[in-house]
Short mmCIF file of C-alpha atoms in Angstrom, two decimals:
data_model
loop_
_atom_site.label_atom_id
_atom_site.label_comp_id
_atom_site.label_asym_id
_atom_site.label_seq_id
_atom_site.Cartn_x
_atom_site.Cartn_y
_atom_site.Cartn_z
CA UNK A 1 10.35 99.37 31.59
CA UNK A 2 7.61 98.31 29.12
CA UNK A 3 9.36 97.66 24.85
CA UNK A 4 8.12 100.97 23.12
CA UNK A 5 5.87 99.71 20.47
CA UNK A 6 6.81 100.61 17.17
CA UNK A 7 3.42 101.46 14.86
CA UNK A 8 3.35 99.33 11.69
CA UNK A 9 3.23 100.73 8.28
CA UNK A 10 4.33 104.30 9.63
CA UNK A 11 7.46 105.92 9.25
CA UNK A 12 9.77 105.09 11.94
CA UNK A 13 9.85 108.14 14.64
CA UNK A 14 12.97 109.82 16.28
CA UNK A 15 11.59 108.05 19.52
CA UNK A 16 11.63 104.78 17.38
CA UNK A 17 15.65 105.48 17.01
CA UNK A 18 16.11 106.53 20.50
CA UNK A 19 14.94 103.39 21.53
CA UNK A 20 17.26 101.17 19.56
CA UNK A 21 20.32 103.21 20.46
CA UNK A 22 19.44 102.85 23.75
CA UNK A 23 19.22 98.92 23.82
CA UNK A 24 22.77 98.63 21.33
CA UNK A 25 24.75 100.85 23.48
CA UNK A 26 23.59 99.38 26.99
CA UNK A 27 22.05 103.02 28.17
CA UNK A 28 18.90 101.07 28.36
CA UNK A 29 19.37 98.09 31.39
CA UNK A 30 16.32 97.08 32.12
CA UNK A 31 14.70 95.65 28.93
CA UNK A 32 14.64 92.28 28.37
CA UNK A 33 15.61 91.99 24.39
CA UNK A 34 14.73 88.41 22.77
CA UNK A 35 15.64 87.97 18.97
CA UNK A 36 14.62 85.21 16.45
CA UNK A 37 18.36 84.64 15.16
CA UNK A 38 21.79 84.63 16.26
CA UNK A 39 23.53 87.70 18.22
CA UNK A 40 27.01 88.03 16.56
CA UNK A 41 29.89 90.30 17.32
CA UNK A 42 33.26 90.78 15.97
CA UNK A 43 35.52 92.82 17.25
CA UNK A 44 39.36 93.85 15.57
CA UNK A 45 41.40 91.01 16.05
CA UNK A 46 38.67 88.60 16.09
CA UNK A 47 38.82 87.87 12.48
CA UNK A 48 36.47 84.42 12.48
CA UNK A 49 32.23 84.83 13.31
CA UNK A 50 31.20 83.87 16.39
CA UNK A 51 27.53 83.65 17.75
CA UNK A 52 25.10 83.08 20.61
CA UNK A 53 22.26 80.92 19.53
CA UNK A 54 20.33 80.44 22.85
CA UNK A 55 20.23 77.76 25.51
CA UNK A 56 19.84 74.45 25.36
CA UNK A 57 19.83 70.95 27.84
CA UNK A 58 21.35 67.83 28.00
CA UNK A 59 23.90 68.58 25.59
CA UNK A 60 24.18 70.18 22.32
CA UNK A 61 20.74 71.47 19.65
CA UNK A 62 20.39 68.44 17.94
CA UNK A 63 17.25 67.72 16.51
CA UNK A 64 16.03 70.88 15.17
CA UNK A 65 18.14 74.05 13.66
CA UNK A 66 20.56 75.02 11.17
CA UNK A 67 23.72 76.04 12.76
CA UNK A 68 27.11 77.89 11.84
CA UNK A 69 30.87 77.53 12.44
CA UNK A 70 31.20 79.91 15.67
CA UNK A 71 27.83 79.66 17.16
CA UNK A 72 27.97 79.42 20.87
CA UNK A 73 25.47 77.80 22.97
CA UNK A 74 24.93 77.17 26.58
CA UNK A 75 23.54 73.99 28.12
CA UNK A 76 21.43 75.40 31.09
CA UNK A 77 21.74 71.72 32.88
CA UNK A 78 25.66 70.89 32.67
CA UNK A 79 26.19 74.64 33.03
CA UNK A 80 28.91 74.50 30.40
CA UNK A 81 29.13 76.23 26.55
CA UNK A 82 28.83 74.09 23.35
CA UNK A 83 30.63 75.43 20.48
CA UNK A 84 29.81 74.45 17.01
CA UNK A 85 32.69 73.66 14.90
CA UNK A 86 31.28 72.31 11.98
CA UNK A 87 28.39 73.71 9.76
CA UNK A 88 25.34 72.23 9.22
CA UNK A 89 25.46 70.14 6.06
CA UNK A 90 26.27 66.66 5.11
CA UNK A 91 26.41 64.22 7.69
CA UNK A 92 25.99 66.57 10.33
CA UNK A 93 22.49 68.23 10.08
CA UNK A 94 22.70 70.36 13.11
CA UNK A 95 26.43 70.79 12.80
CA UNK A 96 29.30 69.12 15.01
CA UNK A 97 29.35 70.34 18.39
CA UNK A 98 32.59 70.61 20.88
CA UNK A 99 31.97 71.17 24.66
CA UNK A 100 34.32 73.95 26.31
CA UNK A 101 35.26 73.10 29.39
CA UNK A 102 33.86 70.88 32.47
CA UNK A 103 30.45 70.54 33.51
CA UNK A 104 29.81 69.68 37.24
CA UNK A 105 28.25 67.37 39.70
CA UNK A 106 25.08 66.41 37.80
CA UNK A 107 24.03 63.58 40.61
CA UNK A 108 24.69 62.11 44.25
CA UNK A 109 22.41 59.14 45.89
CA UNK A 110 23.38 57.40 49.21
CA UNK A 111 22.10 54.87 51.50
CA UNK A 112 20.24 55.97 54.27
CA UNK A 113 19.86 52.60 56.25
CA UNK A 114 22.09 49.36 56.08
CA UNK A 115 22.10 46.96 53.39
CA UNK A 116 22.72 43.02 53.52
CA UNK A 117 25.76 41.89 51.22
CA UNK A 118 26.26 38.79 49.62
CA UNK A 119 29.32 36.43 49.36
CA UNK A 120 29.92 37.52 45.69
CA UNK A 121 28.17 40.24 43.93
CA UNK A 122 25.65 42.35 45.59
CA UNK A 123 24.14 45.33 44.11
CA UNK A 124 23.74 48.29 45.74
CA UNK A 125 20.35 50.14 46.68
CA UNK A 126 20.80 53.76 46.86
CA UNK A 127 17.69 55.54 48.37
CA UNK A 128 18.58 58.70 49.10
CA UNK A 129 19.26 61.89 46.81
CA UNK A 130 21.61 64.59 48.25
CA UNK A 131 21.56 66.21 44.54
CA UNK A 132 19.81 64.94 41.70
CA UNK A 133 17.71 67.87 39.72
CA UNK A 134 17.34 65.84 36.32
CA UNK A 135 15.84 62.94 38.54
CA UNK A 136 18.65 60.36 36.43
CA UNK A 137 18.62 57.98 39.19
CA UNK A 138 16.40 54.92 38.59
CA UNK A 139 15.10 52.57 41.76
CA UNK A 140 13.59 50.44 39.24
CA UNK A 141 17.46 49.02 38.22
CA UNK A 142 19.57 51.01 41.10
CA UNK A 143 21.40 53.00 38.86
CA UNK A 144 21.99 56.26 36.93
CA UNK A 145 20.38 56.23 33.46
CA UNK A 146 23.02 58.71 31.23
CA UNK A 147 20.90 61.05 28.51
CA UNK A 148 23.26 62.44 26.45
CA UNK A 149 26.96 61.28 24.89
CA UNK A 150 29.52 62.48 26.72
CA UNK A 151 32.61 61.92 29.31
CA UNK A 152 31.39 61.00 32.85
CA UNK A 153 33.07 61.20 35.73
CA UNK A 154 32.10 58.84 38.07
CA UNK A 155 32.83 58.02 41.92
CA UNK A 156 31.68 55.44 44.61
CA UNK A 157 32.06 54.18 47.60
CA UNK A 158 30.59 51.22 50.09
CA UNK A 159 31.26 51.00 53.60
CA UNK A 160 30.41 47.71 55.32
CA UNK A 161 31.12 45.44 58.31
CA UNK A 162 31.89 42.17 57.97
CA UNK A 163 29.23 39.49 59.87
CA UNK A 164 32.53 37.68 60.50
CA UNK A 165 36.46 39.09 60.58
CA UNK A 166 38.92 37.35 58.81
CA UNK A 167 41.54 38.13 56.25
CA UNK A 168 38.59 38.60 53.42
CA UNK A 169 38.72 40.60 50.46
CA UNK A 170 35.71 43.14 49.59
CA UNK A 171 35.34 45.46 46.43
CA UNK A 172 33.49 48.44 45.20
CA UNK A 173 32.83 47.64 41.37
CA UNK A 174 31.36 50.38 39.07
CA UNK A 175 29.35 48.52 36.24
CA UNK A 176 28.86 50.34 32.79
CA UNK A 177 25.59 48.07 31.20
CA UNK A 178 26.27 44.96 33.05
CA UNK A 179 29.65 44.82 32.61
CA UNK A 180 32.26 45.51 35.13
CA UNK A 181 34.46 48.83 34.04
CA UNK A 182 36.15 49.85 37.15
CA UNK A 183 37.27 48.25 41.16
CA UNK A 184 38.35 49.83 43.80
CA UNK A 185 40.66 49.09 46.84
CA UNK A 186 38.95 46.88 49.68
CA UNK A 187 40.10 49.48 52.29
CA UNK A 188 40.05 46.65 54.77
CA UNK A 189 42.66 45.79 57.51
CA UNK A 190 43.10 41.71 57.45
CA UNK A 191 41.14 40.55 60.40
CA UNK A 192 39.09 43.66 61.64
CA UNK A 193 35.10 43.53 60.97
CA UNK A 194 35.03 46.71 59.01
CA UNK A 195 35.97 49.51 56.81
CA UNK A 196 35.56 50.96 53.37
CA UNK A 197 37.06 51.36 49.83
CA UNK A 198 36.35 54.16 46.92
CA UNK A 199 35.92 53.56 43.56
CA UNK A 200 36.42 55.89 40.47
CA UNK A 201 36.69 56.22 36.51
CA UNK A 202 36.07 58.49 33.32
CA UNK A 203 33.32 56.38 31.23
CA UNK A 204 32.25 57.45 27.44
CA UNK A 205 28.84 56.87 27.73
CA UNK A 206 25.88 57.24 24.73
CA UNK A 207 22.18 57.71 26.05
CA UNK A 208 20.55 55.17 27.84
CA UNK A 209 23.73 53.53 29.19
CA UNK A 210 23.21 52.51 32.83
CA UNK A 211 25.82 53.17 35.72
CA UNK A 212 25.76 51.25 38.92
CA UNK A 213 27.36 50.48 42.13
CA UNK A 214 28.49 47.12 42.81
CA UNK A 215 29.86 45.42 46.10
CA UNK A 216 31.79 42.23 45.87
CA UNK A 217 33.82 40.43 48.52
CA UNK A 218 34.92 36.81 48.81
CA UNK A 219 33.54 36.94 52.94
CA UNK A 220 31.83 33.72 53.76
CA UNK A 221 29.90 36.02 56.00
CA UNK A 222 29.57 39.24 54.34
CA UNK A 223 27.66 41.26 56.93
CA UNK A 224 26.08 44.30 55.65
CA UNK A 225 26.69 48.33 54.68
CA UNK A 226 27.32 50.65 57.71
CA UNK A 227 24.96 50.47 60.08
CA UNK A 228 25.82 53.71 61.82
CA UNK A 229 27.20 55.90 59.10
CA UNK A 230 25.53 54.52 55.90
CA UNK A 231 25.75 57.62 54.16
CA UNK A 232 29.15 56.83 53.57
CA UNK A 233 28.10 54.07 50.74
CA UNK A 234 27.11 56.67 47.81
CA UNK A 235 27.45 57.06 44.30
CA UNK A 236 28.27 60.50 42.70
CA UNK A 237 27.86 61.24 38.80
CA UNK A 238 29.53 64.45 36.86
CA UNK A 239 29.74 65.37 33.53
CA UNK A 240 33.54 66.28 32.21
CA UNK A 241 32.25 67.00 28.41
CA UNK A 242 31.65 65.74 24.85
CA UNK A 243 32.94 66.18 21.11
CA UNK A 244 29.66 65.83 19.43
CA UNK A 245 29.78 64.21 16.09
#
């Protein structure tokens, strides 16, 4: 059903009324209604304003917009609300923003074919995207590049075998901008040439930060990632929410 088109600089028509009764009371479905400001409603009982303002992505509208206590706005990408809490004004020019509730898996990358490990450190080459829509991975550093402030979940895992068995220790490290933030169990039995170990944490992250997957182990002869099941070496990214400020 096509918007009836209201003439300009006439008197507004009983068909004109119909029209807009129609779209407020829901007896008109099937047109698509856009406005150019917030949709409020209060009810009785609700005694504070609340408003939708529109999508948004990657977080919360900053940048651009003046914004009220109430407003409600959804981020299209974490599929999660933002609620402003703060006006715009003072040191917060689009307002101060609280996320309600958690978002969900944002990313996954595995490994699709061995890798070779080093005695120490290795870093891990994920190749293979089982979910990754906002394309954060980056082969360029082997890691997740975060775009917006917030709490991220974060979990990991490397599965290897061991180019010699012996009672050897070996790690999966999550490292937040170089720096080491989180290790998990070696999920090795002493003396066998194989096995794996998770890894997880909550990181506060600001844009730009860089997540990656890190194998260590203290083998002399530290083999390499699964050769038959190397999807089980992956790293998995989601987004738990932000207090914008």
């Amino acid at each position: 059903m096509a918007l009836y088109q209201v003439t300009r600089n006439t008197a507004s028509t009983a068909q004109d009324l119909n029209q807009v009764i129609n779209l407020l009371t829901g007896t008109d479905t099937s047109t698509p209604v856009t406005v150019g400001n917030r949709i409020s409603a209060k009810m009785s009982g609700a005694t504070a304003a609340s408003a939708y303002v529109g999508g948004v992505q990657y977080g919360p509208p900053y940048g651009a917009g003046t914004f009220a206590q109430g407003d409600l706005a959804i981020d299209t990408v974490y599929g999660m609300p933002w609620t402003c809490y703060t006006a715009s004004g003072g040191p917060y020019p689009q307002g101060a923003w609280q996320s309600a509730g958690a978002g969900g898996l944002v990313a996954r990358w595995y490994q699709s074919y061995w890798q070779g490990l080093n005695s120490g450190s290795t870093l891990i080459t994920l190749d293979t995207p089982s979910f990754d829509p906002n394309s954060m991975w980056d082969t360029s550093v082997w890691g997740y590049i975060i775009p917006t402030y917030g709490t991220w979940a974060v979990t990991g895992a490397v599965h290897r075998w061991y180019g010699s068995s012996g009672n050897y220790r070996c790690h999966p490290v999550l490292r937040l901008n170089g720096a080491e933030v989180a290790r998990g169990d070696d999920g090795e039995v002493p003396g066998t040439w194989g096995g794996g170990g998770g890894v997880e944490a909550q990181l506060v992250c600001n844009p730009g930060d860089l997540i990656q997957l890190i194998c260590y182990t203290n083998a002399p002869s530290p083999g390499h990632t699964d050769v038959l099941y190397p999807a089980r070496t992956y790293l998995s990214l989601y987004f738990v929410g932000a207090q914008e400020q």
